[in-house]
PDB file of C-alpha atoms in Angstrom:
ATOM      1  CA  UNK A   1      -8.295 -18.398   5.814  1.00 47.00           C
ATOM      2  CA  UNK A   2     -11.263 -17.185   4.282  1.00 51.00           C
ATOM      3  CA  UNK A   3     -10.683 -15.445   0.642  1.00 58.00           C
ATOM      4  CA  UNK A   4     -14.296 -14.398   0.047  1.00 59.00           C
ATOM      5  CA  UNK A   5     -14.260 -10.782  -1.551  1.00 64.00           C
ATOM      6  CA  UNK A   6     -14.865  -8.113   1.336  1.00 67.00           C
ATOM      7  CA  UNK A   7     -16.910  -5.199   1.464  1.00 74.00           C
ATOM      8  CA  UNK A   8     -14.297  -3.234   3.703  1.00 85.00           C
ATOM      9  CA  UNK A   9     -11.877  -1.103   2.634  1.00 91.00           C
ATOM     10  CA  UNK A  10      -8.553  -2.483   2.670  1.00 90.00           C
ATOM     11  CA  UNK A  11      -5.311  -1.086   3.748  1.00 95.00           C
ATOM     12  CA  UNK A  12      -2.281  -2.809   2.773  1.00 93.00           C
ATOM     13  CA  UNK A  13       0.873  -1.805   4.124  1.00 94.00           C
ATOM     14  CA  UNK A  14       4.110  -2.555   2.020  1.00 91.00           C
ATOM     15  CA  UNK A  15       7.673  -2.607   2.522  1.00 91.00           C
ATOM     16  CA  UNK A  16      10.723  -3.848   4.647  1.00 92.00           C
ATOM     17  CA  UNK A  17      11.524  -2.352   7.771  1.00 92.00           C
ATOM     18  CA  UNK A  18      14.724  -3.568   8.194  1.00 92.00           C
ATOM     19  CA  UNK A  19      15.929  -1.446   5.112  1.00 92.00           C
ATOM     20  CA  UNK A  20      15.302   1.958   6.007  1.00 92.00           C
ATOM     21  CA  UNK A  21      12.738   4.095   4.197  1.00 94.00           C
ATOM     22  CA  UNK A  22      10.982   0.886   2.698  1.00 92.00           C
ATOM     23  CA  UNK A  23       9.229   0.240   6.019  1.00 94.00           C
ATOM     24  CA  UNK A  24       7.301   3.318   5.735  1.00 96.00           C
ATOM     25  CA  UNK A  25       4.258   1.607   4.329  1.00 95.00           C
ATOM     26  CA  UNK A  26       4.203  -0.860   7.250  1.00 95.00           C
ATOM     27  CA  UNK A  27       4.556   1.980   9.881  1.00 96.00           C
ATOM     28  CA  UNK A  28       2.107   4.070   8.194  1.00 97.00           C
ATOM     29  CA  UNK A  29      -0.556   1.023   8.241  1.00 96.00           C
ATOM     30  CA  UNK A  30       0.290  -0.312  11.828  1.00 96.00           C
ATOM     31  CA  UNK A  31      -0.190   3.638  12.978  1.00 96.00           C
ATOM     32  CA  UNK A  32      -3.393   3.619  10.962  1.00 95.00           C
ATOM     33  CA  UNK A  33      -4.560   0.319  12.982  1.00 95.00           C
ATOM     34  CA  UNK A  34      -4.090   1.997  16.104  1.00 96.00           C
ATOM     35  CA  UNK A  35      -6.791   4.810  15.336  1.00 94.00           C
ATOM     36  CA  UNK A  36      -9.743   2.222  14.746  1.00 92.00           C
ATOM     37  CA  UNK A  37     -11.125   3.695  12.006  1.00 91.00           C
ATOM     38  CA  UNK A  38     -14.581   2.135  11.219  1.00 92.00           C
ATOM     39  CA  UNK A  39     -15.112  -0.063   7.875  1.00 90.00           C
ATOM     40  CA  UNK A  40     -11.360  -0.480   6.987  1.00 92.00           C
ATOM     41  CA  UNK A  41      -9.189  -3.847   7.600  1.00 91.00           C
ATOM     42  CA  UNK A  42      -5.657  -2.741   7.718  1.00 92.00           C
ATOM     43  CA  UNK A  43      -2.953  -5.760   6.817  1.00 90.00           C
ATOM     44  CA  UNK A  44       0.763  -4.734   7.374  1.00 88.00           C
ATOM     45  CA  UNK A  45       1.887  -7.478   4.782  1.00 85.00           C
ATOM     46  CA  UNK A  46       5.692  -6.112   4.227  1.00 85.00           C
ATOM     47  CA  UNK A  47       7.223  -8.348   1.983  1.00 83.00           C
ATOM     48  CA  UNK A  48       5.206 -11.694   2.537  1.00 74.00           C
ATOM     49  CA  UNK A  49       4.169 -12.322  -0.935  1.00 74.00           C
ATOM     50  CA  UNK A  50       1.343 -14.723   0.627  1.00 76.00           C
ATOM     51  CA  UNK A  51      -0.512 -12.052   2.482  1.00 80.00           C
ATOM     52  CA  UNK A  52       0.164  -9.628  -0.389  1.00 79.00           C
ATOM     53  CA  UNK A  53      -1.765 -12.297  -2.763  1.00 78.00           C
ATOM     54  CA  UNK A  54      -4.516 -13.069  -0.616  1.00 78.00           C
ATOM     55  CA  UNK A  55      -5.092  -9.249   0.358  1.00 80.00           C
ATOM     56  CA  UNK A  56      -5.500  -8.716  -3.099  1.00 79.00           C
ATOM     57  CA  UNK A  57      -7.595 -11.518  -4.059  1.00 78.00           C
ATOM     58  CA  UNK A  58      -9.883 -10.531  -1.078  1.00 80.00           C
ATOM     59  CA  UNK A  59     -10.130  -6.800  -1.798  1.00 81.00           C
ATOM     60  CA  UNK A  60     -12.468  -5.028  -3.745  1.00 84.00           C
ATOM     61  CA  UNK A  61     -11.656  -1.464  -2.310  1.00 89.00           C
ATOM     62  CA  UNK A  62      -7.800  -1.032  -1.894  1.00 89.00           C
ATOM     63  CA  UNK A  63      -5.344   1.395  -0.191  1.00 94.00           C
ATOM     64  CA  UNK A  64      -1.890   0.401  -0.665  1.00 92.00           C
ATOM     65  CA  UNK A  65       0.747   2.213   1.597  1.00 95.00           C
ATOM     66  CA  UNK A  66       4.780   1.954   0.542  1.00 92.00           C
ATOM     67  CA  UNK A  67       7.494   3.740  -0.335  1.00 91.00           C
ATOM     68  CA  UNK A  68       7.577   4.846  -4.269  1.00 88.00           C
ATOM     69  CA  UNK A  69      10.616   5.501  -6.044  1.00 87.00           C
ATOM     70  CA  UNK A  70       9.336   7.917  -8.539  1.00 85.00           C
ATOM     71  CA  UNK A  71      12.693  10.153  -9.034  1.00 88.00           C
ATOM     72  CA  UNK A  72      11.770  12.604  -7.013  1.00 91.00           C
ATOM     73  CA  UNK A  73      12.929  14.123  -3.797  1.00 96.00           C
ATOM     74  CA  UNK A  74      13.242  11.981  -0.760  1.00 96.00           C
ATOM     75  CA  UNK A  75      10.068  12.796   1.113  1.00 96.00           C
ATOM     76  CA  UNK A  76       7.477  13.709  -1.596  1.00 96.00           C
ATOM     77  CA  UNK A  77       4.643  12.334  -1.484  1.00 96.00           C
ATOM     78  CA  UNK A  78       2.861   9.977  -4.297  1.00 93.00           C
ATOM     79  CA  UNK A  79      -0.572   9.113  -5.322  1.00 93.00           C
ATOM     80  CA  UNK A  80      -1.155   6.500  -7.886  1.00 86.00           C
ATOM     81  CA  UNK A  81      -3.935   4.374  -9.550  1.00 82.00           C
ATOM     82  CA  UNK A  82      -4.553   1.103 -10.462  1.00 70.00           C
ATOM     83  CA  UNK A  83      -3.963   2.123 -14.161  1.00 68.00           C
ATOM     84  CA  UNK A  84      -0.527   3.975 -13.090  1.00 69.00           C
ATOM     85  CA  UNK A  85       1.118   0.237 -12.531  1.00 61.00           C
ATOM     86  CA  UNK A  86       3.067  -1.268 -15.339  1.00 57.00           C
ATOM     87  CA  UNK A  87       4.096  -5.066 -14.647  1.00 54.00           C
ATOM     88  CA  UNK A  88       7.817  -5.747 -15.027  1.00 53.00           C
ATOM     89  CA  UNK A  89       9.129  -7.701 -17.568  1.00 46.00           C
ATOM     90  CA  UNK A  90      10.607 -10.600 -15.386  1.00 41.00           C
ATOM     91  CA  UNK A  91      10.918  -9.947 -11.423  1.00 40.00           C
ATOM     92  CA  UNK A  92      14.076 -12.118 -10.225  1.00 35.00           C
ATOM     93  CA  UNK A  93      12.833 -13.504  -7.026  1.00 33.00           C
ATOM     94  CA  UNK A  94       9.697 -13.903  -5.321  1.00 34.00           C
ATOM     95  CA  UNK A  95      10.106 -11.181  -2.723  1.00 41.00           C
ATOM     96  CA  UNK A  96      10.895  -8.833  -5.640  1.00 50.00           C
ATOM     97  CA  UNK A  97       7.580  -9.310  -7.577  1.00 50.00           C
ATOM     98  CA  UNK A  98       5.804  -5.985  -8.275  1.00 62.00           C
ATOM     99  CA  UNK A  99       2.303  -4.794  -7.320  1.00 61.00           C
ATOM    100  CA  UNK A 100       1.486  -4.532 -10.821  1.00 59.00           C
ATOM    101  CA  UNK A 101       2.921  -8.193 -11.253  1.00 59.00           C
ATOM    102  CA  UNK A 102       0.602  -9.644  -8.464  1.00 56.00           C
ATOM    103  CA  UNK A 103      -2.527  -7.827  -9.915  1.00 60.00           C
ATOM    104  CA  UNK A 104      -1.811  -8.836 -13.272  1.00 58.00           C
ATOM    105  CA  UNK A 105      -1.629 -12.594 -12.302  1.00 59.00           C
ATOM    106  CA  UNK A 106      -5.236 -11.973 -10.701  1.00 57.00           C
ATOM    107  CA  UNK A 107      -6.887 -10.661 -13.829  1.00 59.00           C
ATOM    108  CA  UNK A 108     -10.370  -9.323 -13.194  1.00 56.00           C
ATOM    109  CA  UNK A 109     -10.147 -11.214  -9.340  1.00 63.00           C
ATOM    110  CA  UNK A 110      -8.387  -8.336  -7.936  1.00 64.00           C
ATOM    111  CA  UNK A 111      -9.665  -4.918  -6.760  1.00 76.00           C
ATOM    112  CA  UNK A 112     -12.330  -3.119  -8.685  1.00 81.00           C
ATOM    113  CA  UNK A 113     -10.880   0.509  -6.499  1.00 84.00           C
ATOM    114  CA  UNK A 114      -7.172   0.866  -5.869  1.00 85.00           C
ATOM    115  CA  UNK A 115      -5.172   3.935  -4.390  1.00 92.00           C
ATOM    116  CA  UNK A 116      -1.568   3.811  -3.924  1.00 90.00           C
ATOM    117  CA  UNK A 117       0.477   6.079  -1.640  1.00 95.00           C
ATOM    118  CA  UNK A 118       3.888   6.566  -0.871  1.00 93.00           C
ATOM    119  CA  UNK A 119       6.733   8.538  -0.052  1.00 95.00           C
ATOM    120  CA  UNK A 120       9.906   9.086  -2.014  1.00 93.00           C
ATOM    121  CA  UNK A 121      12.738   7.041  -0.230  1.00 94.00           C
ATOM    122  CA  UNK A 122      16.128   8.449   0.207  1.00 94.00           C
ATOM    123  CA  UNK A 123      17.636   5.373   1.924  1.00 90.00           C
ATOM    124  CA  UNK A 124      16.753   1.530   1.465  1.00 89.00           C
ATOM    125  CA  UNK A 125      19.667   0.342   3.005  1.00 89.00           C
ATOM    126  CA  UNK A 126      19.465  -2.845   5.194  1.00 89.00           C
ATOM    127  CA  UNK A 127      19.952  -2.031   8.996  1.00 83.00           C
ATOM    128  CA  UNK A 128      19.510   1.281   8.171  1.00 85.00           C
ATOM    129  CA  UNK A 129      16.934   3.694  10.349  1.00 91.00           C
ATOM    130  CA  UNK A 130      14.268   5.873   8.148  1.00 93.00           C
ATOM    131  CA  UNK A 131      15.359   8.849   7.285  1.00 96.00           C
ATOM    132  CA  UNK A 132      14.282  12.136   8.740  1.00 96.00           C
ATOM    133  CA  UNK A 133      12.896  13.214   5.160  1.00 96.00           C
ATOM    134  CA  UNK A 134      10.449  10.355   4.986  1.00 96.00           C
ATOM    135  CA  UNK A 135      10.091  10.365   8.754  1.00 96.00           C
ATOM    136  CA  UNK A 136       8.697  13.981   8.447  1.00 98.00           C
ATOM    137  CA  UNK A 137       6.507  12.994   5.528  1.00 98.00           C
ATOM    138  CA  UNK A 138       5.026  10.483   7.527  1.00 97.00           C
ATOM    139  CA  UNK A 139       2.091  12.178   8.955  1.00 98.00           C
ATOM    140  CA  UNK A 140       0.977  13.969   5.920  1.00 98.00           C
ATOM    141  CA  UNK A 141       0.900  10.672   4.160  1.00 98.00           C
ATOM    142  CA  UNK A 142      -1.163   9.028   7.000  1.00 98.00           C
ATOM    143  CA  UNK A 143      -3.525  12.555   6.544  1.00 98.00           C
ATOM    144  CA  UNK A 144      -3.882  11.564   2.909  1.00 98.00           C
ATOM    145  CA  UNK A 145      -4.562   7.785   3.541  1.00 97.00           C
ATOM    146  CA  UNK A 146      -7.398   9.126   6.032  1.00 97.00           C
ATOM    147  CA  UNK A 147      -8.906  11.349   3.240  1.00 97.00           C
ATOM    148  CA  UNK A 148      -8.944   8.655   0.356  1.00 96.00           C
ATOM    149  CA  UNK A 149     -10.562   6.151   3.093  1.00 95.00           C
ATOM    150  CA  UNK A 150     -13.195   8.760   3.618  1.00 94.00           C
ATOM    151  CA  UNK A 151     -13.407   9.316  -0.297  1.00 93.00           C
ATOM    152  CA  UNK A 152     -13.907   5.685  -0.688  1.00 91.00           C
ATOM    153  CA  UNK A 153     -16.516   5.386   1.730  1.00 90.00           C
ATOM    154  CA  UNK A 154     -18.483   8.319   0.293  1.00 87.00           C
ATOM    155  CA  UNK A 155     -17.972   6.611  -2.669  1.00 83.00           C
ATOM    156  CA  UNK A 156     -19.607   3.220  -2.020  1.00 73.00           C
ATOM    157  CA  UNK A 157     -22.251   4.600  -0.124  1.00 67.00           C
ATOM    158  CA  UNK A 158     -23.349   6.803  -3.300  1.00 64.00           C
ATOM    159  CA  UNK A 159     -23.703   3.361  -5.112  1.00 61.00           C
ATOM    160  CA  UNK A 160     -26.057   2.123  -2.562  1.00 49.00           C
TER     161      UNK A 160
END
């Protein structure tokens, strides 16, 4: 695997499809991939630490799709920037490492531009299906993702 920086916009899908709403990032990433949007690469990494770390290493411009627990109503959409993330004190297992902790380890080698889009989950139970609240919000998440991709492309063109 080539770990050189890429000029593509990378869309990173996070989560666990076996845990209800936690899989929304993967499902959203896979749906975007089917649209064949030029200039992006989709990585449905799930909870694979190797895939997450290598993607963070390669990306200059990154769009992360995930479920985000922020204390809001299930189905609410959230948008965060790289500066909004705070590393956890001490995650207890490799699969529980936060995105902020990965970025902290990478330091200046991580992405220069990053946006995180997510949906507030209702159900994170193992073996359960995605809730109707999250399922109903998925089309809006995809529309927001496409708008963010367009903004990143326009920003990239303006810096040439």
